[in-house]
CSV table of C-alpha atoms in Angstrom, one decimal:
chain,number,residue,atom,x,y,z
A,1,ARG,CA,15.0,-30.0,-6.1
A,2,ARG,CA,15.4,-27.2,-3.7
A,3,HIS,CA,15.9,-24.8,-6.7
A,4,GLN,CA,12.8,-26.1,-8.6
A,5,ILE,CA,10.6,-25.5,-5.5
A,6,ALA,CA,12.1,-22.2,-4.8
A,7,LYS,CA,11.5,-21.1,-8.4
A,8,LEU,CA,7.8,-22.0,-7.8
A,9,PHE,CA,7.7,-20.0,-4.9
A,10,LYS,CA,9.5,-17.0,-6.2
A,11,ARG,CA,6.7,-15.2,-8.0
A,12,HIS,CA,4.3,-15.6,-5.1
A,13,VAL,CA,6.4,-13.8,-2.6
A,14,PRO,CA,6.7,-10.1,-2.9
A,15,GLU,CA,10.0,-8.1,-2.8
A,16,VAL,CA,10.5,-4.6,-1.3
A,17,PRO,CA,13.3,-2.3,-2.3
A,18,ASN,CA,16.0,-1.9,0.6
A,19,GLN,CA,15.7,1.5,0.4
A,20,ARG,CA,12.0,1.4,1.8
A,21,LEU,CA,12.8,-0.4,4.9
A,22,SER,CA,13.8,2.8,6.9
A,23,SER,CA,10.7,4.7,5.3
A,24,LEU,CA,8.4,1.7,6.7
A,25,LEU,CA,9.7,1.8,10.2
A,26,GLN,CA,9.5,5.3,10.3
A,27,GLN,CA,5.9,5.6,9.4
A,28,SER,CA,5.1,2.6,11.8
A,29,VAL,CA,6.4,4.6,14.7
A,30,LYS,CA,4.6,7.7,13.6
A,31,TRP,CA,1.4,5.6,13.1
A,32,GLN,CA,1.8,4.3,16.5
A,33,CYS,CA,2.0,7.9,18.1
A,34,PHE,CA,-0.8,9.0,15.9
A,35,THR,CA,-3.3,6.4,16.8
A,36,GLY,CA,-2.1,5.9,20.7
A,37,THR,CA,-0.9,2.5,20.1
A,38,PHE,CA,2.0,3.1,22.3
A,39,PRO,CA,0.3,2.5,25.8
A,40,THR,CA,-1.5,-0.4,24.4
A,41,VAL,CA,1.8,-2.0,23.7
A,42,GLU,CA,2.9,-1.3,27.1
A,43,ARG,CA,-0.4,-2.8,28.8
A,44,LEU,CA,0.3,-5.8,27.0
A,45,PHE,CA,3.8,-6.0,28.0
A,46,ARG,CA,2.9,-5.3,31.7
A,47,SER,CA,-0.1,-8.0,31.5
A,48,GLY,CA,2.2,-10.4,30.4
A,49,LEU,CA,4.7,-9.5,33.4
A,50,GLU,CA,2.1,-9.8,36.0
A,51,ASN,CA,0.5,-13.0,34.7
A,52,GLU,CA,4.0,-14.3,34.9
A,53,GLN,CA,4.7,-13.1,38.2
A,54,ASN,CA,1.0,-14.5,39.7
A,55,GLU,CA,2.1,-17.9,38.2
A,56,ASP,CA,5.3,-17.7,40.1
A,57,ASP,CA,3.7,-16.6,43.2
A,58,ASN,CA,0.9,-19.1,43.1
A,59,ASN,CA,2.9,-22.1,42.1
A,60,GLU,CA,0.9,-23.9,44.7
A,61,ASN,CA,-2.5,-23.3,43.1
A,62,LEU,CA,-1.3,-24.0,39.8
A,63,TYR,CA,-3.1,-27.0,39.0
A,64,GLU,CA,-6.2,-25.7,40.6
A,65,ASP,CA,-6.5,-22.5,39.1
A,66,GLY,CA,-4.7,-23.4,35.9
A,67,LYS,CA,-7.8,-23.2,33.4
A,68,LYS,CA,-9.5,-20.0,34.8
A,69,LYS,CA,-6.0,-18.0,34.3
A,70,LYS,CA,-5.6,-19.1,31.1
A,71,LYS,CA,-8.9,-18.1,30.1
A,72,LYS,CA,-8.6,-14.9,31.7
A,73,ARG,CA,-5.4,-14.3,30.0
A,74,LYS,CA,-6.9,-15.0,26.7
A,75,LYS,CA,-9.5,-12.6,27.2
A,76,ASN,CA,-7.3,-10.0,28.3
A,77,LEU,CA,-5.5,-10.2,24.8
A,78,LEU,CA,-8.4,-10.2,22.7
A,79,THR,CA,-9.5,-6.9,24.3
A,80,GLU,CA,-6.4,-5.3,22.9
A,81,ARG,CA,-6.1,-3.9,19.3
A,82,LYS,CA,-3.6,-5.6,16.7
A,83,PHE,CA,-1.9,-3.4,14.0
A,84,ASP,CA,0.1,-4.9,11.1
A,85,LEU,CA,1.9,-1.8,10.4
A,86,VAL,CA,3.9,-2.8,7.5
A,87,LEU,CA,1.0,-4.2,5.3
A,88,GLY,CA,-1.5,-1.4,6.5
A,89,ASN,CA,-3.8,-4.1,8.0
A,90,VAL,CA,-6.1,-3.1,11.0
A,91,CYS,CA,-7.7,-5.5,13.0
A,92,VAL,CA,-9.8,-4.6,16.4
A,93,ALA,CA,-11.2,-7.5,18.5
A,94,GLU,CA,-13.5,-6.5,21.4
A,95,PHE,CA,-16.0,-8.0,24.0
A,96,LEU,CA,-19.4,-6.4,23.8
A,97,ASP,CA,-22.5,-7.6,25.8
A,98,GLY,CA,-20.4,-10.8,26.4
A,99,LYS,CA,-20.0,-11.8,22.8
A,100,LYS,CA,-16.6,-11.1,20.9
A,101,ARG,CA,-17.0,-8.8,17.8
A,102,ARG,CA,-13.9,-8.3,15.5
A,103,MET,CA,-13.7,-5.7,13.0
A,104,LYS,CA,-11.3,-5.4,10.0
A,105,SER,CA,-11.5,-1.5,8.8
A,106,SER,CA,-8.7,-1.7,6.3
A,107,SER,CA,-9.0,-5.3,4.8
A,108,ASN,CA,-11.6,-6.7,2.2
A,109,ASP,CA,-12.1,-10.4,1.8
A,110,GLY,CA,-8.7,-11.1,3.6
A,111,VAL,CA,-7.0,-8.8,1.1
A,112,ASN,CA,-5.0,-6.1,2.3
A,113,ALA,CA,-5.7,-2.2,1.8
A,114,VAL,CA,-2.5,-1.9,-0.1
A,115,GLU,CA,-3.7,-4.8,-2.4
A,116,ARG,CA,-7.3,-3.7,-2.8
A,117,VAL,CA,-8.4,-3.0,-6.4
A,118,PRO,CA,-9.9,0.8,-6.5
A,119,SER,CA,-13.7,0.5,-7.5
A,120,ARG,CA,-15.4,4.1,-7.0
A,121,PRO,CA,-14.0,7.7,-7.1
A,122,SER,CA,-13.5,9.3,-4.0
A,123,GLN,CA,-12.0,12.9,-4.1
A,124,THR,CA,-11.7,15.2,-7.0
A,125,ILE,CA,-9.2,17.9,-7.3
A,126,ARG,CA,-10.4,20.8,-9.7
A,127,LEU,CA,-8.4,23.4,-11.1
A,128,GLY,CA,-9.8,27.0,-12.5
A,129,LYS,CA,-11.4,27.3,-15.8
A,130,LYS,CA,-9.1,26.8,-19.0
A,131,SER,CA,-6.4,25.1,-17.1
A,132,TYR,CA,-5.7,21.6,-17.0
A,133,ILE,CA,-3.5,18.9,-15.0
A,134,SER,CA,-0.2,18.1,-17.2
A,135,SER,CA,1.4,16.2,-14.6
A,136,ALA,CA,0.9,14.8,-11.2
A,137,LEU,CA,2.6,12.5,-8.2
A,138,PHE,CA,2.4,11.7,-4.8
A,139,LEU,CA,4.9,12.4,-2.2
A,140,PRO,CA,7.1,9.3,-1.1
A,141,ASP,CA,4.9,9.5,2.5
A,142,GLY,CA,1.8,9.4,0.9
A,143,LYS,CA,0.6,12.6,2.6
A,144,GLY,CA,0.4,14.7,-0.4
A,145,LEU,CA,-0.2,15.2,-3.9
A,146,VAL,CA,1.6,17.3,-6.7
A,147,THR,CA,0.2,18.6,-9.4
A,148,GLY,CA,1.7,20.7,-12.3
A,149,SER,CA,-0.7,22.7,-14.5
A,150,SER,CA,-0.8,23.9,-17.9
A,151,ASP,CA,-0.5,27.7,-16.8
A,152,GLY,CA,3.0,26.7,-15.2
A,153,PHE,CA,1.6,26.4,-11.4
A,154,VAL,CA,2.8,23.6,-9.2
A,155,GLU,CA,0.8,22.7,-6.2
A,156,ILE,CA,0.7,20.5,-3.3
A,157,TRP,CA,-2.6,18.9,-2.0
A,158,GLY,CA,-3.4,17.1,1.0
A,159,GLU,CA,-4.7,18.9,4.1
A,160,PRO,CA,-4.9,16.5,7.1
A,161,ILE,CA,-8.4,15.9,8.6
A,162,SER,CA,-8.1,16.8,12.3
A,163,TYR,CA,-10.1,15.4,15.2
A,164,SER,CA,-11.0,17.2,18.4
A,165,THR,CA,-9.9,14.7,20.8
A,166,LYS,CA,-8.8,11.2,21.0
A,167,GLN,CA,-11.6,10.2,22.8
A,168,ASP,CA,-13.9,10.7,19.8
A,169,VAL,CA,-11.8,8.0,18.2
A,170,GLY,CA,-12.8,5.4,20.6
A,171,ASP,CA,-16.5,6.5,20.5
A,172,ASN,CA,-17.2,4.9,17.1
A,173,LYS,CA,-14.3,2.7,16.6
A,174,SER,CA,-15.5,1.1,13.3
A,175,ASP,CA,-16.0,4.7,11.5
A,176,LYS,CA,-13.2,6.0,13.2
A,177,PHE,CA,-10.4,3.5,12.5
A,178,LYS,CA,-11.8,3.6,9.0
A,179,ASN,CA,-11.2,7.5,8.6
A,180,LEU,CA,-7.7,7.3,10.3
A,181,LEU,CA,-6.7,4.8,7.5
A,182,GLU,CA,-8.8,5.8,4.6
A,183,GLN,CA,-9.8,9.5,4.8
A,184,ASN,CA,-7.3,11.1,7.2
A,185,ILE,CA,-6.0,13.2,4.3
A,186,ASP,CA,-8.4,15.6,2.2
A,187,PHE,CA,-6.6,16.0,-1.2
A,188,GLU,CA,-9.2,18.1,-2.4
A,189,LYS,CA,-7.4,21.0,-0.4
A,190,LEU,CA,-4.3,22.5,-0.8
A,191,ARG,CA,-1.8,21.5,1.9
A,192,THR,CA,-1.3,24.5,4.1
A,193,SER,CA,-0.9,23.5,7.8
A,194,ASP,CA,2.6,22.7,7.4
A,195,LEU,CA,3.4,24.5,4.1
A,196,PRO,CA,2.5,28.2,5.0
A,197,TYR,CA,3.9,29.8,1.7
A,198,GLN,CA,0.9,27.9,-0.3
A,199,LYS,CA,-1.7,29.7,2.1
A,200,GLU,CA,-0.1,33.1,1.2
A,201,ASP,CA,-0.2,32.3,-2.4
A,202,ASP,CA,3.5,32.1,-2.7
A,203,LEU,CA,3.5,29.2,-5.1
A,204,MET,CA,5.9,27.5,-6.9
A,205,LEU,CA,5.3,28.8,-10.7
A,206,HIS,CA,6.8,28.1,-14.3
A,207,ASP,CA,6.5,30.4,-17.3
A,208,SER,CA,4.8,27.4,-19.3
A,209,SER,CA,3.2,24.1,-18.9
A,210,VAL,CA,4.7,21.7,-15.9
A,211,LEU,CA,5.1,18.5,-18.3
A,212,ALA,CA,7.2,16.4,-15.6
A,213,MET,CA,8.0,16.3,-12.0
A,214,ASP,CA,10.1,14.1,-9.8
A,215,VAL,CA,10.7,13.9,-5.9
A,216,SER,CA,14.1,13.0,-4.1
A,217,ARG,CA,14.3,9.8,-2.3
A,218,ASP,CA,14.1,11.6,1.2
A,219,GLY,CA,11.1,14.0,0.2
A,220,SER,CA,12.8,17.0,0.7
A,221,LEU,CA,13.2,18.1,-2.9
A,222,LEU,CA,10.7,18.6,-5.8
A,223,GLY,CA,12.3,18.6,-9.4
A,224,THR,CA,9.8,20.2,-12.2
A,225,ALA,CA,10.3,20.1,-16.0
A,226,SER,CA,8.2,22.6,-18.2
A,227,SER,CA,7.4,22.9,-22.2
A,228,ASP,CA,10.1,25.7,-22.5
A,229,GLY,CA,13.1,23.6,-21.7
A,230,THR,CA,13.1,24.8,-18.0
A,231,VAL,CA,14.0,22.4,-15.2
A,232,CYS,CA,13.8,23.9,-11.4
A,233,VAL,CA,14.6,22.1,-8.0
A,234,TRP,CA,12.7,23.2,-5.3
A,235,LYS,CA,12.7,22.9,-1.6
A,236,ILE,CA,9.0,21.4,-0.5
A,237,ALA,CA,9.3,22.5,3.0
A,238,ASN,CA,9.4,26.3,2.3
A,239,GLY,CA,8.9,26.2,-1.6
A,240,LYS,CA,12.3,28.0,-2.1
A,241,LEU,CA,13.9,27.6,-5.5
A,242,LEU,CA,17.2,26.2,-5.2
A,243,ARG,CA,18.2,25.7,-8.9
A,244,LYS,CA,17.1,26.8,-12.2
A,245,LEU,CA,18.3,25.4,-15.4
A,246,GLU,CA,16.9,26.9,-18.6
A,247,ARG,CA,17.3,25.4,-22.0
A,248,THR,CA,18.3,22.3,-20.8
A,249,HIS,CA,17.4,20.5,-24.1
A,250,GLY,CA,18.7,23.1,-26.8
A,251,GLY,CA,17.9,26.5,-27.7
A,252,SER,CA,20.0,29.8,-27.6
A,253,GLY,CA,19.4,33.5,-27.0
A,254,GLY,CA,15.7,34.3,-26.9
A,255,ASP,CA,14.4,30.9,-28.4
A,256,LYS,CA,12.7,28.8,-26.4
A,257,GLY,CA,14.4,25.3,-25.5
A,258,ALA,CA,12.7,21.8,-26.4
A,259,ALA,CA,10.4,20.5,-24.2
A,260,VAL,CA,11.3,18.5,-21.2
A,261,THR,CA,8.8,15.5,-21.1
A,262,CYS,CA,10.8,13.2,-18.1
A,263,ILE,CA,12.5,14.0,-15.2
A,264,GLN,CA,14.2,12.0,-12.3
A,265,PHE,CA,16.3,12.3,-9.5
A,266,SER,CA,19.6,10.2,-9.1
A,267,PRO,CA,19.6,7.4,-6.3
A,268,ASN,CA,21.7,9.9,-3.8
A,269,GLY,CA,19.8,13.0,-5.0
A,270,SER,CA,22.6,14.9,-6.5
A,271,LYS,CA,21.9,14.6,-10.2
A,272,LEU,CA,18.8,15.2,-12.6
A,273,LEU,CA,18.1,12.9,-15.5
A,274,THR,CA,15.8,14.7,-18.1
A,275,GLY,CA,14.6,13.8,-21.7
A,276,GLY,CA,13.2,15.9,-24.1
A,277,HIS,CA,11.8,16.7,-27.3
A,278,ASP,CA,15.1,16.9,-28.9
A,279,SER,CA,15.6,13.0,-28.9
A,280,THR,CA,18.1,13.2,-26.2
A,281,CYS,CA,18.6,12.2,-22.5
A,282,ARG,CA,20.8,14.3,-20.3
A,283,GLU,CA,22.3,14.1,-16.7
A,284,PHE,CA,22.7,17.4,-14.9
A,285,GLY,CA,24.6,17.7,-11.6
A,286,LEU,CA,22.9,20.0,-9.0
A,287,LEU,CA,26.2,21.3,-7.5
A,288,ALA,CA,27.7,22.5,-10.7
A,289,SER,CA,24.3,23.6,-12.3
A,290,ARG,CA,25.7,22.1,-15.6
A,291,MET,CA,25.3,19.0,-18.0
A,292,LEU,CA,27.5,16.2,-17.3
A,293,LYS,CA,26.5,13.4,-20.0
A,294,GLU,CA,24.2,13.0,-22.8
A,295,PHE,CA,22.8,10.0,-24.3
A,296,ARG,CA,22.1,10.2,-27.7
A,297,GLY,CA,20.5,7.5,-30.0
A,298,HIS,CA,16.8,7.9,-30.1
A,299,ARG,CA,15.2,8.9,-33.2
A,300,SER,CA,12.5,10.7,-31.8
A,301,TYR,CA,10.9,12.5,-28.4
A,302,VAL,CA,12.2,10.8,-25.3
A,303,ASN,CA,9.0,9.9,-23.1
A,304,CYS,CA,10.3,8.4,-19.9
A,305,CYS,CA,13.7,8.1,-18.3
A,306,SER,CA,14.8,6.5,-15.1
A,307,TYR,CA,18.1,5.4,-13.2
A,308,VAL,CA,18.0,1.5,-12.8
A,309,ILE,CA,20.6,-0.6,-10.9
A,310,LEU,CA,21.3,-3.9,-12.3
A,311,PRO,CA,23.4,-7.0,-12.2
A,312,ASN,CA,25.3,-7.1,-15.2
A,313,ALA,CA,24.1,-10.8,-16.1
A,314,SER,CA,20.6,-9.4,-16.5
A,315,ILE,CA,21.7,-7.4,-19.5
A,316,PHE,CA,24.5,-9.4,-20.9
A,317,GLY,CA,23.2,-13.1,-20.6
A,318,ASN,CA,26.6,-14.3,-22.0
A,319,ASN,CA,28.8,-11.8,-21.0
A,320,ASP,CA,29.4,-10.5,-24.6
A,321,ALA,CA,29.7,-6.9,-23.8
A,322,PRO,CA,33.4,-5.8,-24.1
A,323,GLY,CA,35.0,-3.8,-21.5
A,324,THR,CA,32.3,-4.5,-18.9
A,325,GLN,CA,32.9,-5.9,-15.4
A,326,THR,CA,31.3,-9.3,-14.7
A,327,SER,CA,30.6,-8.9,-11.2
A,328,GLY,CA,28.9,-6.4,-9.0
A,329,SER,CA,26.0,-4.1,-9.9
A,330,LEU,CA,25.9,-1.5,-12.6
A,331,LEU,CA,24.0,2.0,-12.7
A,332,VAL,CA,22.0,2.1,-15.8
A,333,VAL,CA,19.9,4.6,-17.4
A,334,VAL,CA,16.6,3.3,-19.1
A,335,THR,CA,14.7,5.4,-21.8
A,336,GLY,CA,11.6,4.8,-23.7
A,337,SER,CA,10.8,7.0,-26.8
A,338,ALA,CA,8.4,7.7,-29.3
A,339,ASP,CA,10.5,6.0,-32.0
A,340,GLY,CA,9.2,2.7,-30.5
A,341,THR,CA,12.3,1.6,-28.9
A,342,VAL,CA,13.6,1.2,-25.1
A,343,CYS,CA,17.2,1.9,-24.6
A,344,VAL,CA,19.6,0.7,-21.9
A,345,TRP,CA,22.7,2.8,-21.1
A,346,ASP,CA,25.7,2.7,-19.0
A,347,GLY,CA,25.0,5.3,-16.6
A,348,ARG,CA,28.8,5.9,-15.9
A,349,THR,CA,30.1,6.2,-19.6
A,350,ALA,CA,26.4,7.0,-21.2
A,351,GLU,CA,27.2,4.2,-23.9
A,352,PRO,CA,24.4,2.3,-25.3
A,353,LEU,CA,24.2,-1.4,-23.9
A,354,ARG,CA,21.0,-2.7,-25.2
A,355,GLU,CA,18.3,-1.4,-27.9
A,356,ILE,CA,14.9,-3.2,-27.0
A,357,THR,CA,12.1,-3.1,-29.8
A,358,THR,CA,8.8,-4.0,-28.6
A,359,PRO,CA,6.8,-6.6,-30.8
A,360,ILE,CA,4.4,-4.5,-32.2
A,361,PRO,CA,2.5,-5.5,-35.2
A,362,THR,CA,3.8,-5.5,-38.7
A,363,SER,CA,1.0,-3.1,-39.9
A,364,SER,CA,2.3,-0.2,-37.9
A,365,THR,CA,3.8,2.8,-39.5
A,366,ALA,CA,6.2,5.4,-38.9
A,367,VAL,CA,5.7,8.9,-39.7
A,368,LEU,CA,8.5,11.4,-40.4
A,369,HIS,CA,8.1,14.5,-38.0
A,370,GLY,CA,10.1,17.7,-38.3
A,371,ASP,CA,13.9,17.3,-39.0
A,372,GLU,CA,14.7,13.6,-39.6
A,373,SER,CA,13.3,12.5,-36.4
A,374,VAL,CA,10.7,9.5,-36.6
A,375,VAL,CA,7.4,9.3,-34.5
A,376,SER,CA,6.2,5.7,-34.6
A,377,SER,CA,2.6,5.1,-34.2
A,378,LYS,CA,3.1,2.7,-31.6
A,379,SER,CA,5.5,4.8,-29.6
A,380,VAL,CA,6.4,3.8,-26.3
A,381,HIS,CA,5.1,6.1,-23.6
A,382,THR,CA,5.4,4.3,-20.3
A,383,VAL,CA,8.2,2.0,-18.7
A,384,LEU,CA,7.4,1.0,-15.0
A,385,HIS,CA,10.4,-0.8,-13.3
A,386,LEU,CA,9.5,-3.6,-11.0
A,387,HIS,CA,10.8,-5.2,-8.0
A,388,SER,CA,9.0,-8.5,-8.2
A,389,PRO,CA,9.9,-10.2,-10.3
A,390,PRO,CA,13.4,-8.8,-9.9
A,391,GLN,CA,15.0,-7.3,-13.0
A,392,THR,CA,12.0,-6.9,-15.0
A,393,MET,CA,10.2,-3.9,-16.3
A,394,ILE,CA,6.6,-3.1,-17.8
A,395,VAL,CA,6.9,-1.7,-21.2
A,396,VAL,CA,3.5,0.4,-22.5
A,397,PRO,CA,3.6,1.3,-26.1
A,398,ARG,CA,0.6,3.0,-27.8
A,399,THR,CA,-0.8,-0.2,-29.0
A,400,ASN,CA,-3.4,-2.6,-27.3
A,401,ARG,CA,-0.7,-4.7,-25.5
A,402,ALA,CA,1.7,-4.2,-22.7
A,403,PHE,CA,4.9,-6.1,-22.3
A,404,LEU,CA,6.4,-7.7,-19.2
A,405,MET,CA,10.0,-7.6,-20.2
A,406,SER,CA,13.5,-8.3,-19.1
A,407,TYR,CA,16.3,-5.7,-19.4
A,408,SER,CA,18.0,-8.1,-22.1
A,409,GLY,CA,14.7,-7.8,-24.2
A,410,THR,CA,13.1,-11.0,-23.7
A,411,VAL,CA,9.2,-10.9,-23.6
A,412,LEU,CA,8.2,-12.7,-20.4
A,413,LYS,CA,4.4,-11.8,-20.3
A,414,VAL,CA,1.9,-10.2,-22.4
A,415,TYR,CA,-1.0,-8.2,-21.2
A,416,SER,CA,-4.1,-7.5,-23.4
A,417,ARG,CA,-7.6,-7.2,-23.5
A,418,ASP,CA,-10.3,-10.0,-24.2
A,419,ASP,CA,-13.4,-7.7,-24.9
A,420,ILE,CA,-12.0,-5.6,-27.6
A,421,GLN,CA,-8.7,-5.6,-29.9
A,422,GLU,CA,-9.1,-2.3,-31.8
A,423,CYS,CA,-7.9,0.2,-28.8
A,424,GLU,CA,-5.0,1.6,-27.4
A,425,PHE,CA,-3.2,2.0,-24.3
A,426,LEU,CA,-2.6,5.5,-23.1
A,427,ALA,CA,-1.2,5.8,-19.7
A,428,ALA,CA,-0.1,3.0,-16.9
A,429,ALA,CA,0.7,2.3,-13.3
A,430,VAL,CA,1.6,-0.6,-11.0
A,431,SER,CA,0.8,-1.1,-7.5
A,432,PRO,CA,3.5,-1.1,-4.9
A,433,SER,CA,3.4,-4.7,-4.2
A,434,ASN,CA,3.7,-5.0,-8.1
A,435,LEU,CA,0.2,-7.2,-7.9
A,436,TRP,CA,-1.9,-5.1,-10.0
A,437,LEU,CA,-1.3,-3.3,-13.5
A,438,TYR,CA,-3.9,-0.5,-14.2
A,439,VAL,CA,-3.9,0.6,-17.8
A,440,ALA,CA,-6.1,3.5,-19.2
A,441,ALA,CA,-7.3,3.0,-22.7
A,442,ASP,CA,-8.7,5.4,-25.5
A,443,ASP,CA,-12.0,4.0,-25.2
A,444,GLY,CA,-12.5,5.5,-21.8
A,445,LYS,CA,-12.0,2.6,-19.6
A,446,CYS,CA,-9.0,1.5,-16.9
A,447,MET,CA,-8.1,-2.3,-17.2
A,448,VAL,CA,-6.9,-3.7,-14.1
A,449,PHE,CA,-4.5,-6.9,-14.7
A,450,ASP,CA,-3.2,-9.5,-12.4
A,451,MET,CA,0.5,-9.3,-12.8
A,452,ASN,CA,1.1,-13.0,-12.1
A,453,SER,CA,-1.7,-14.5,-14.7
A,454,GLY,CA,-1.9,-11.7,-16.9
A,455,LYS,CA,-5.6,-11.9,-17.2
A,456,VAL,CA,-8.1,-8.9,-16.7
A,457,GLU,CA,-8.9,-8.7,-13.0
A,458,LYS,CA,-11.3,-6.0,-13.3
A,459,ILE,CA,-12.5,-3.2,-15.7
A,460,ILE,CA,-13.3,0.3,-14.4
A,461,HIS,CA,-15.8,1.6,-17.2
A,462,SER,CA,-16.2,5.3,-16.5
A,463,PHE,CA,-12.6,6.1,-15.5
A,464,ALA,CA,-12.2,8.6,-18.4
A,465,GLU,CA,-15.6,10.3,-17.8
A,466,GLU,CA,-14.7,10.9,-13.9
A,467,CYS,CA,-11.3,11.8,-14.7
A,468,SER,CA,-11.9,14.7,-17.0
A,469,SER,CA,-14.2,17.8,-17.1
A,470,GLY,CA,-15.6,16.4,-20.5
A,471,ARG,CA,-15.9,18.2,-24.0
A,472,GLY,CA,-19.4,17.0,-25.2
A,473,ASP,CA,-20.3,13.7,-26.5
A,474,SER,CA,-16.5,12.8,-27.0
A,475,ILE,CA,-14.1,11.1,-24.6
A,476,CYS,CA,-11.2,12.9,-23.3
A,477,GLU,CA,-7.8,10.9,-23.5
A,478,ILE,CA,-6.1,9.9,-20.1
A,479,SER,CA,-2.8,11.5,-20.1
A,480,GLY,CA,-1.3,9.9,-16.8
A,481,ILE,CA,-2.2,7.4,-13.7
A,482,ILE,CA,-0.7,7.5,-10.2
A,483,HIS,CA,-1.0,5.2,-7.7
A,484,HIS,CA,-0.4,6.0,-3.9
A,485,PRO,CA,2.7,4.5,-2.3
A,486,HIS,CA,1.1,2.7,0.5
A,487,ARG,CA,-2.9,2.3,-0.2
A,488,GLY,CA,-5.0,1.2,-2.6
A,489,MET,CA,-5.6,4.5,-4.3
A,490,ILE,CA,-5.1,5.8,-7.9
A,491,GLY,CA,-5.6,8.9,-9.4
A,492,GLY,CA,-6.0,9.9,-13.1
A,493,TYR,CA,-5.8,13.0,-15.3
A,494,SER,CA,-6.3,14.3,-18.8
A,495,SER,CA,-4.3,16.9,-20.4
A,496,ASP,CA,-7.0,17.5,-23.0
A,497,LYS,CA,-7.1,21.2,-23.9
A,498,GLY,CA,-10.7,21.0,-24.8
A,499,GLN,CA,-11.7,20.4,-21.2
A,500,LYS,CA,-13.8,23.1,-19.2
A,501,ARG,CA,-11.3,22.9,-16.4
A,502,GLY,CA,-8.5,20.3,-15.1
A,503,VAL,CA,-9.7,17.6,-13.2
A,504,LEU,CA,-7.8,14.8,-11.1
A,505,THR,CA,-10.0,12.1,-9.6
A,506,LEU,CA,-8.7,9.6,-7.0
A,507,TRP,CA,-10.4,6.0,-6.9
A,508,LYS,CA,-10.5,3.9,-3.8
């Protein structure tokens, strides 16, 4: 009976990866220092001690003045500020003109700011003419946004908004606390306050379009990959190039290598995983600066790749894999390809463990492309790994459906539109709490799915129009969606070459 009750509550209780605990604690301390809440906590502690001491000293008058002391103590506590640093909720209670007023600057109808669904465009990053954004991501701390452009530039955006004095924050609490929570970073400006090399125009640069990027878990290293097969590793603090790997996916002599479409750091930051147009996924060691493993088996472009730590039981339900361990965790590599399949590989031996085919309609066709490679008309362009429910992933092919699947290939839920059937999903992202799924379609709209129910919670109708500079009457296809790691903020961009200039729009 307890097991049945636990299963009912399991999908309603969010899970947070273990590696996020230290970063959350660091961010909470920084937030307390920035907003000056340490003195508030100290006052709460001292007031509690003073009340206890007064109660001990005036024990004789306890019954006479007990009610008055309790009321006074409650009033003192209500005038303090209370912050939920983990969930991002801020509640300020104060007394004005003898009346209690409560302000919730970062919550909306009882929903945390992290869980809030964006509804309007907030900030817009604009590149120069005839240059468009080909890749983008948020830094792990959420204070920076990295973009890669078609002309090879890698830029970090997000200049902090400074206030003159802390007294200004206390003058208008409702507006200032809202600014501290939602508008303390200006993503429309290059980050130059702590990255002086960007102020001196000493930017990180590739010779061709930057197609993929990733940041190490500690936020110190940035990996970039370009269309000529070059992979670079940069140090974010000073912009220095630490490693440069050329023609990582084939090519020799003066020939350009195959384009690299995805990249990810290993959990310990010592290796890089890349996927490219040569239908392979490769692992490179940063110390040796050479290829360590090759994952070969796809018949077309590899669109996404990632490291995942899984228990063996989630892949082999009946322990039918020969020569594999039956206990402990297993590091696997998950790749999604244009041939319409998702492959799970052993991260240690590079052997294929499972090939998953998405349940696409039978009318879909496959097109021969180049030298014996097959491009499915319903290719898998996005695979999102979830922490809740555990050991699951979102697979998004170029169809009108997205799938919640286990790593054994079982379809657990299907996300589809009710208003129209003839559409294709182009890009997707998931909120940090795994509550909302954002999917951009080819009709210019962005659907927000409830991960638990599978229903469409909201439709952003002008998403493609706001996230591109436009090219007449036609709609530019959305190339990517990014989600802020701590806030209810998403960004969208298009790599359409017909744009006047590259645009990335942030929604909140």
